[in-house]
Coordinates of N, CA and C in Angstrom, one line a residue:
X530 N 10.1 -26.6 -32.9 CA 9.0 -26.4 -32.0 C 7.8 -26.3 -32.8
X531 N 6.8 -27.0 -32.9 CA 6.1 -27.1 -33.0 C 4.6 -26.3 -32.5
X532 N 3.9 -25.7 -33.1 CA 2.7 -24.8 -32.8 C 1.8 -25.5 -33.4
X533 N 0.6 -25.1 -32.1 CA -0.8 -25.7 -32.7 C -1.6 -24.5 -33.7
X534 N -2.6 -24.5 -34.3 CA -3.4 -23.6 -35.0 C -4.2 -22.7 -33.9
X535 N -4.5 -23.0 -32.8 CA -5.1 -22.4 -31.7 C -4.1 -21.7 -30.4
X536 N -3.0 -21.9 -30.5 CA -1.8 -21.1 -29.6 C -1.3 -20.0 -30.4
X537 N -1.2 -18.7 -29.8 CA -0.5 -17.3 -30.2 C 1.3 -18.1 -30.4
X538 N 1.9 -17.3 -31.2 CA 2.9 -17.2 -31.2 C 3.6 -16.6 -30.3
X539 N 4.2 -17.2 -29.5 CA 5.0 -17.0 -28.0 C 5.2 -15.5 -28.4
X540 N 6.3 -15.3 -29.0 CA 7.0 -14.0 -29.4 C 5.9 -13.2 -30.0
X541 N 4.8 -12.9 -30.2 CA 3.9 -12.1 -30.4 C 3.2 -11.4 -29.6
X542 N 2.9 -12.5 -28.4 CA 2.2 -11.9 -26.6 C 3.1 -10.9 -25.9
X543 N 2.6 -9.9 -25.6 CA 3.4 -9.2 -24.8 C 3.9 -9.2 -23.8
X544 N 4.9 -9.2 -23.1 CA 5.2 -9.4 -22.0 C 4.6 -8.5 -20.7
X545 N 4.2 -9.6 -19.3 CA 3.8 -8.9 -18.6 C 4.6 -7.7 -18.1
X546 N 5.5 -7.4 -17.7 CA 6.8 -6.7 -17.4 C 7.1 -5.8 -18.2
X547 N 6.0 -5.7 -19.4 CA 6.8 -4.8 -20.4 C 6.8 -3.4 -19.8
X548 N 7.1 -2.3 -20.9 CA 6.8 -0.7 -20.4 C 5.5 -0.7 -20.1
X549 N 4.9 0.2 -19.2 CA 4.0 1.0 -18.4 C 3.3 1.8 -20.0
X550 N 1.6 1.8 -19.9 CA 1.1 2.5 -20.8 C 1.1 3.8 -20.6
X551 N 1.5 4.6 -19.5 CA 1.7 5.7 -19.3 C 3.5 6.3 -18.4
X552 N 4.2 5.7 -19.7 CA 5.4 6.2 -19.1 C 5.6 7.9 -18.9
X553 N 5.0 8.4 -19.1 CA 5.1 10.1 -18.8 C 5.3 10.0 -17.1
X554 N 4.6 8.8 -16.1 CA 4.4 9.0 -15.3 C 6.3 9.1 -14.4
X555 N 6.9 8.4 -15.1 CA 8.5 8.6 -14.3 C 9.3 9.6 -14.2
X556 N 9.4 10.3 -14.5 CA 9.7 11.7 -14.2 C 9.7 12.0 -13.2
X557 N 8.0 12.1 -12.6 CA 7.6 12.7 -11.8 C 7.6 11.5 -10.4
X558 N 7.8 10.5 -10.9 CA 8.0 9.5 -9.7 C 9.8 9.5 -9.3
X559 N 10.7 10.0 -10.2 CA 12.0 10.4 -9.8 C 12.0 11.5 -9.5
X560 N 11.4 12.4 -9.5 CA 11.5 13.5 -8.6 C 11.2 13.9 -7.6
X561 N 10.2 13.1 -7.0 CA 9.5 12.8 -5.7 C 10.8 12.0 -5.3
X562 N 10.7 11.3 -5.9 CA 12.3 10.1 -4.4 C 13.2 11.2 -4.4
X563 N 13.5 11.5 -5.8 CA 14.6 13.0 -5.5 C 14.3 14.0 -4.1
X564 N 13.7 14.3 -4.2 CA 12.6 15.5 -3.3 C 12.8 14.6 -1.7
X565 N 12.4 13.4 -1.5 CA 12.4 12.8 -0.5 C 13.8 12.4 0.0
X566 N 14.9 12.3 -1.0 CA 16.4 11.9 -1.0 C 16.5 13.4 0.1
X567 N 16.7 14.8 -0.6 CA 17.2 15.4 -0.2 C 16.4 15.5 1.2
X568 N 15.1 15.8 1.4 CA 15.0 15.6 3.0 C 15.8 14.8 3.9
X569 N 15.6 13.8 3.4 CA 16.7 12.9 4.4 C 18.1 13.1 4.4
X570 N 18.3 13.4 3.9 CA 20.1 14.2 3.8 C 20.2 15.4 4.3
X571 N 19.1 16.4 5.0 CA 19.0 17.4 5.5 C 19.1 17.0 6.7
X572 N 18.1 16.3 7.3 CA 17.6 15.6 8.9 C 19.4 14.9 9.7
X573 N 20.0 15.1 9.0 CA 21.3 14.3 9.1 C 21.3 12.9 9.6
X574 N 22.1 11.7 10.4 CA 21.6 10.2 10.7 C 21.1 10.4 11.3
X575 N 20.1 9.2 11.2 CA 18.6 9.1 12.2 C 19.1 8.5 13.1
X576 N 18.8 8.2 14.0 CA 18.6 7.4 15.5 C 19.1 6.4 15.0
X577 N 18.6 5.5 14.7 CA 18.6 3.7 14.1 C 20.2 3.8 13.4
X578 N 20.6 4.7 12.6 CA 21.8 4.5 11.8 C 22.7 4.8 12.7
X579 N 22.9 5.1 14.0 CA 23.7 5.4 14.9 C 24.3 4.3 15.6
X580 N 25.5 4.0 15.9 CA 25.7 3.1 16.6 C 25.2 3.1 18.5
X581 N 25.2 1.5 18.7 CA 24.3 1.3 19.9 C 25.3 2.2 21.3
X582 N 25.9 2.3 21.4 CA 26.9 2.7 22.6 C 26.3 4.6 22.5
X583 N 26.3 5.4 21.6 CA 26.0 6.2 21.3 C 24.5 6.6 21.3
X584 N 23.7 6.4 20.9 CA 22.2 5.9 21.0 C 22.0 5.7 22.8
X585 N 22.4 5.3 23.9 CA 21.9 5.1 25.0 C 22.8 4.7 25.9
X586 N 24.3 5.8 26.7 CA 25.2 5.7 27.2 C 25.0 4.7 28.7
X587 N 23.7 4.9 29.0 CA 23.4 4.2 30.5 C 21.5 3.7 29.6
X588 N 21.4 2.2 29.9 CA 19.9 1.9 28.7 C 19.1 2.1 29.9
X589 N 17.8 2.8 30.1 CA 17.1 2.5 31.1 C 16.6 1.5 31.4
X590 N 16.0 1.6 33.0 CA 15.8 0.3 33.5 C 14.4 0.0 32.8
X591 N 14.0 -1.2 32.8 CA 12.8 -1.8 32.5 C 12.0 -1.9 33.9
X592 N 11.0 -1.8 34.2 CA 10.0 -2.6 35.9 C 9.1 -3.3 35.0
X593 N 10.0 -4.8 35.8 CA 9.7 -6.1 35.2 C 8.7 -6.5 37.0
X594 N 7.2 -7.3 36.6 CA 6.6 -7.6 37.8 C 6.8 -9.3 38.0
X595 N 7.0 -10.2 38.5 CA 6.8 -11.4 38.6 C 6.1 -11.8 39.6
X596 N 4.8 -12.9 38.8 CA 4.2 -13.3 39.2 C 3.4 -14.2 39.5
X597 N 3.6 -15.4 40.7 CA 3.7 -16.9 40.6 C 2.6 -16.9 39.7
X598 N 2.8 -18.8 39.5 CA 1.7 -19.2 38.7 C 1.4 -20.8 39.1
X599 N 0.4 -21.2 39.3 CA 0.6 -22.6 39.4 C 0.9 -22.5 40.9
X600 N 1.4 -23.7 41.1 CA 2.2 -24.0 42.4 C 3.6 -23.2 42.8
X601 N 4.5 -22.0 41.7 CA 5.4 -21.3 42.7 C 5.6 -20.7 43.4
X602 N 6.6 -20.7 43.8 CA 6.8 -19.5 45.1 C 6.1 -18.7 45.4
X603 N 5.7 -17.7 46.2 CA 5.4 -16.4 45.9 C 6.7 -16.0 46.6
X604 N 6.6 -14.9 45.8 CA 8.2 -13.9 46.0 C 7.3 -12.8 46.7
X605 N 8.4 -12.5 48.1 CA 7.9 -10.9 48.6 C 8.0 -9.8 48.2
X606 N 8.7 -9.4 46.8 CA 8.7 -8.3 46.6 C 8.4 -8.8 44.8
X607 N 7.6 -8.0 44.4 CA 7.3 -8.4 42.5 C 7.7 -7.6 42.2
X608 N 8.2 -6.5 42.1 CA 8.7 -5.7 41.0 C 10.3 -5.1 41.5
X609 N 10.8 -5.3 40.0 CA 12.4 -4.9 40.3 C 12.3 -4.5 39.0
X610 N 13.5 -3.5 39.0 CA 14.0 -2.6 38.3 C 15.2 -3.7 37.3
X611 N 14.7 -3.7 36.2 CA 16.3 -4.5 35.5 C 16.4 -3.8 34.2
X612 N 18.0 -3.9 34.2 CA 18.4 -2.9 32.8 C 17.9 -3.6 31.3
X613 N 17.7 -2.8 31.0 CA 16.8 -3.1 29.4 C 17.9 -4.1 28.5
X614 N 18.8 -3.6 28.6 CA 20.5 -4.4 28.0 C 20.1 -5.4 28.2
X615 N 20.0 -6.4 29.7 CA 20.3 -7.6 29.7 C 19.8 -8.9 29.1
X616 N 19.8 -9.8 29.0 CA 19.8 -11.1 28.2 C 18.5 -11.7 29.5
X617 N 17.6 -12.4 28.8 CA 16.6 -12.8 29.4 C 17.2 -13.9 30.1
X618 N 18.2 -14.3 30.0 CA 19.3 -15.1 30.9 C 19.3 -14.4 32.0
X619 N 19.9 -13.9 32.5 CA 19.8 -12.8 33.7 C 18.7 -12.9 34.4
X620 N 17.8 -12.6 33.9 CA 16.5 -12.6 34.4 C 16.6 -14.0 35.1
X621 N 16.6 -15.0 34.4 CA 16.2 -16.2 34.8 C 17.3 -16.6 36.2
X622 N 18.4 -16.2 35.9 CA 19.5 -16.1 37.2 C 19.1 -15.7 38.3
X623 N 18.6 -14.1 38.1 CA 18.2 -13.8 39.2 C 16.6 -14.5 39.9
X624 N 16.1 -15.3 39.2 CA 14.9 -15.5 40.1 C 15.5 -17.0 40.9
X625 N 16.3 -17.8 40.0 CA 16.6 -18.5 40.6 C 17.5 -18.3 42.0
X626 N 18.5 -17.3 42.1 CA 19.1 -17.0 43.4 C 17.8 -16.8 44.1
X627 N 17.0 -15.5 43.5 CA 15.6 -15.2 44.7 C 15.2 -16.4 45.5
X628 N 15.2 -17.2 44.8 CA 13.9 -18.2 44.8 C 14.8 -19.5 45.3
X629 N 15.9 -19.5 45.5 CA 16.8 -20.7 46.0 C 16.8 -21.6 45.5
X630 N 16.5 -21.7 44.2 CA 16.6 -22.9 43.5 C 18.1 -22.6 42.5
X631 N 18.6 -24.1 42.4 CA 19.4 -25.2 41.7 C 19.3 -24.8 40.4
X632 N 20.5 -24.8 39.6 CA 20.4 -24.9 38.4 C 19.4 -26.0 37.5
X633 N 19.7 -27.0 38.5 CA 18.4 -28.3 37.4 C 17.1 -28.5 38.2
X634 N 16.9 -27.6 38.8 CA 15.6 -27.2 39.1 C 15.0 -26.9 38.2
X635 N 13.8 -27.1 37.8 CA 12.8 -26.4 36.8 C 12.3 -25.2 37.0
X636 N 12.5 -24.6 35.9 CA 11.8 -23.1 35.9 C 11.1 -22.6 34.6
X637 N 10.0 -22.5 35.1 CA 9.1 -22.2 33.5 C 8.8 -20.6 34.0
X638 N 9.1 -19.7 32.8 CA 8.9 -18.3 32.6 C 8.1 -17.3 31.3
X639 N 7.3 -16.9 31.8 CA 6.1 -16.5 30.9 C 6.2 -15.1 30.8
X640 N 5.9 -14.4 29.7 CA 5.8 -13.2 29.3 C 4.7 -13.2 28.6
X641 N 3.4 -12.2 30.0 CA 2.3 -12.1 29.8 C 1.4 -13.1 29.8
X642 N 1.9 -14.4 30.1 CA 1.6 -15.4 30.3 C 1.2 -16.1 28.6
X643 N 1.6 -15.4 27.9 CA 1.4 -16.0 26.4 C 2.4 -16.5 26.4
X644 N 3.4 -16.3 26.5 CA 5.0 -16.9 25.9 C 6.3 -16.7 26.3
X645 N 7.3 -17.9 26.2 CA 8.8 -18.2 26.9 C 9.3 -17.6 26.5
X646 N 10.0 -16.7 26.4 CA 10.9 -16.1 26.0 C 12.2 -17.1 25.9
X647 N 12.9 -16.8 24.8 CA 14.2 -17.3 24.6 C 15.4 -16.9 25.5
X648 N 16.3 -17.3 25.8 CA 17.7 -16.9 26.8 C 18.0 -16.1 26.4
X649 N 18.2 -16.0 25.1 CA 19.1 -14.8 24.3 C 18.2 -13.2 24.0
X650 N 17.2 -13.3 23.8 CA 16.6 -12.6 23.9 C 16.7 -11.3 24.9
X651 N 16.9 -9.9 24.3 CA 17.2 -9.1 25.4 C 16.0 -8.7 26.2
X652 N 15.9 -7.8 27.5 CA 15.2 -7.5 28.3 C 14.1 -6.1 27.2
X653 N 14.7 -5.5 26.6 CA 14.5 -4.2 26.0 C 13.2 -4.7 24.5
X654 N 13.6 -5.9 23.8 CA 12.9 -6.4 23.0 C 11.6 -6.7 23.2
X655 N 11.9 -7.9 25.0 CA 10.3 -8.3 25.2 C 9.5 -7.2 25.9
X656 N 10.2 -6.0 26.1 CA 9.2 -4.8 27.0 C 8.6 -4.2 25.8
X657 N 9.2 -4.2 24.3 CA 8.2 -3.6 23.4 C 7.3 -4.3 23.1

């Protein structure tokens, strides 16, 4: 390998990654996560680490409002109660019974009028 007169010798440059010019500082940066470990070992499982069946035996309902747009229907009643669990499938079920349309009927559905939500998508995701 070959070197010019104006290039450092590879192995002489420091590495960016090297040690810290003030390693005194770790200690006290493991003691703190220390310090912060045992809090959270105190608090016992949080919410999130719990399984879902346990976390929310009956999920509350969501009040979902619908509201034509364009040329659809208007529906006589806009707001229903639906459980947060369900699959934005559902949703789309139920408006079609409402609304007496066919499976290959078209149905376009907006949330907030920004955006379609996916089928799969639960009821509980798009209310946050």
């Amino acid at each position: 390998m070959a070197h010019t007169i104006n290039s450092p010798d590879p192995s002489s440059r420091p590495l960016p990654w090297g040690p810290p010019e003030h390693s005194d500082s770790f200690p006290e940066a493991i003691k703190a996560l220390d310090t912060y470990k045992q809090r959270d070992a105190s608090k016992g499982p949080s919410p999130t680490h719990l399984p879902a069946a346990h976390s929310h035996p009956h999920p509350p309902p969501v009040i979902v409002r619908f509201k034509a747009v364009g040329n659809a229907p208007i529906m006589k009643q806009n707001f229903y109660k639906i459980t947060s669990s369900n699959r934005f499938q559902a949703v789309i079920q139920f408006l079609r019974k409402e609304l007496g349309w066919q499976a290959g009927d078209p149905l376009f559905t907006y949330v907030n009028l920004a955006f379609s939500p996916a089928p799969d998508d639960t009821v509980s995701n798009l209310f946050k």
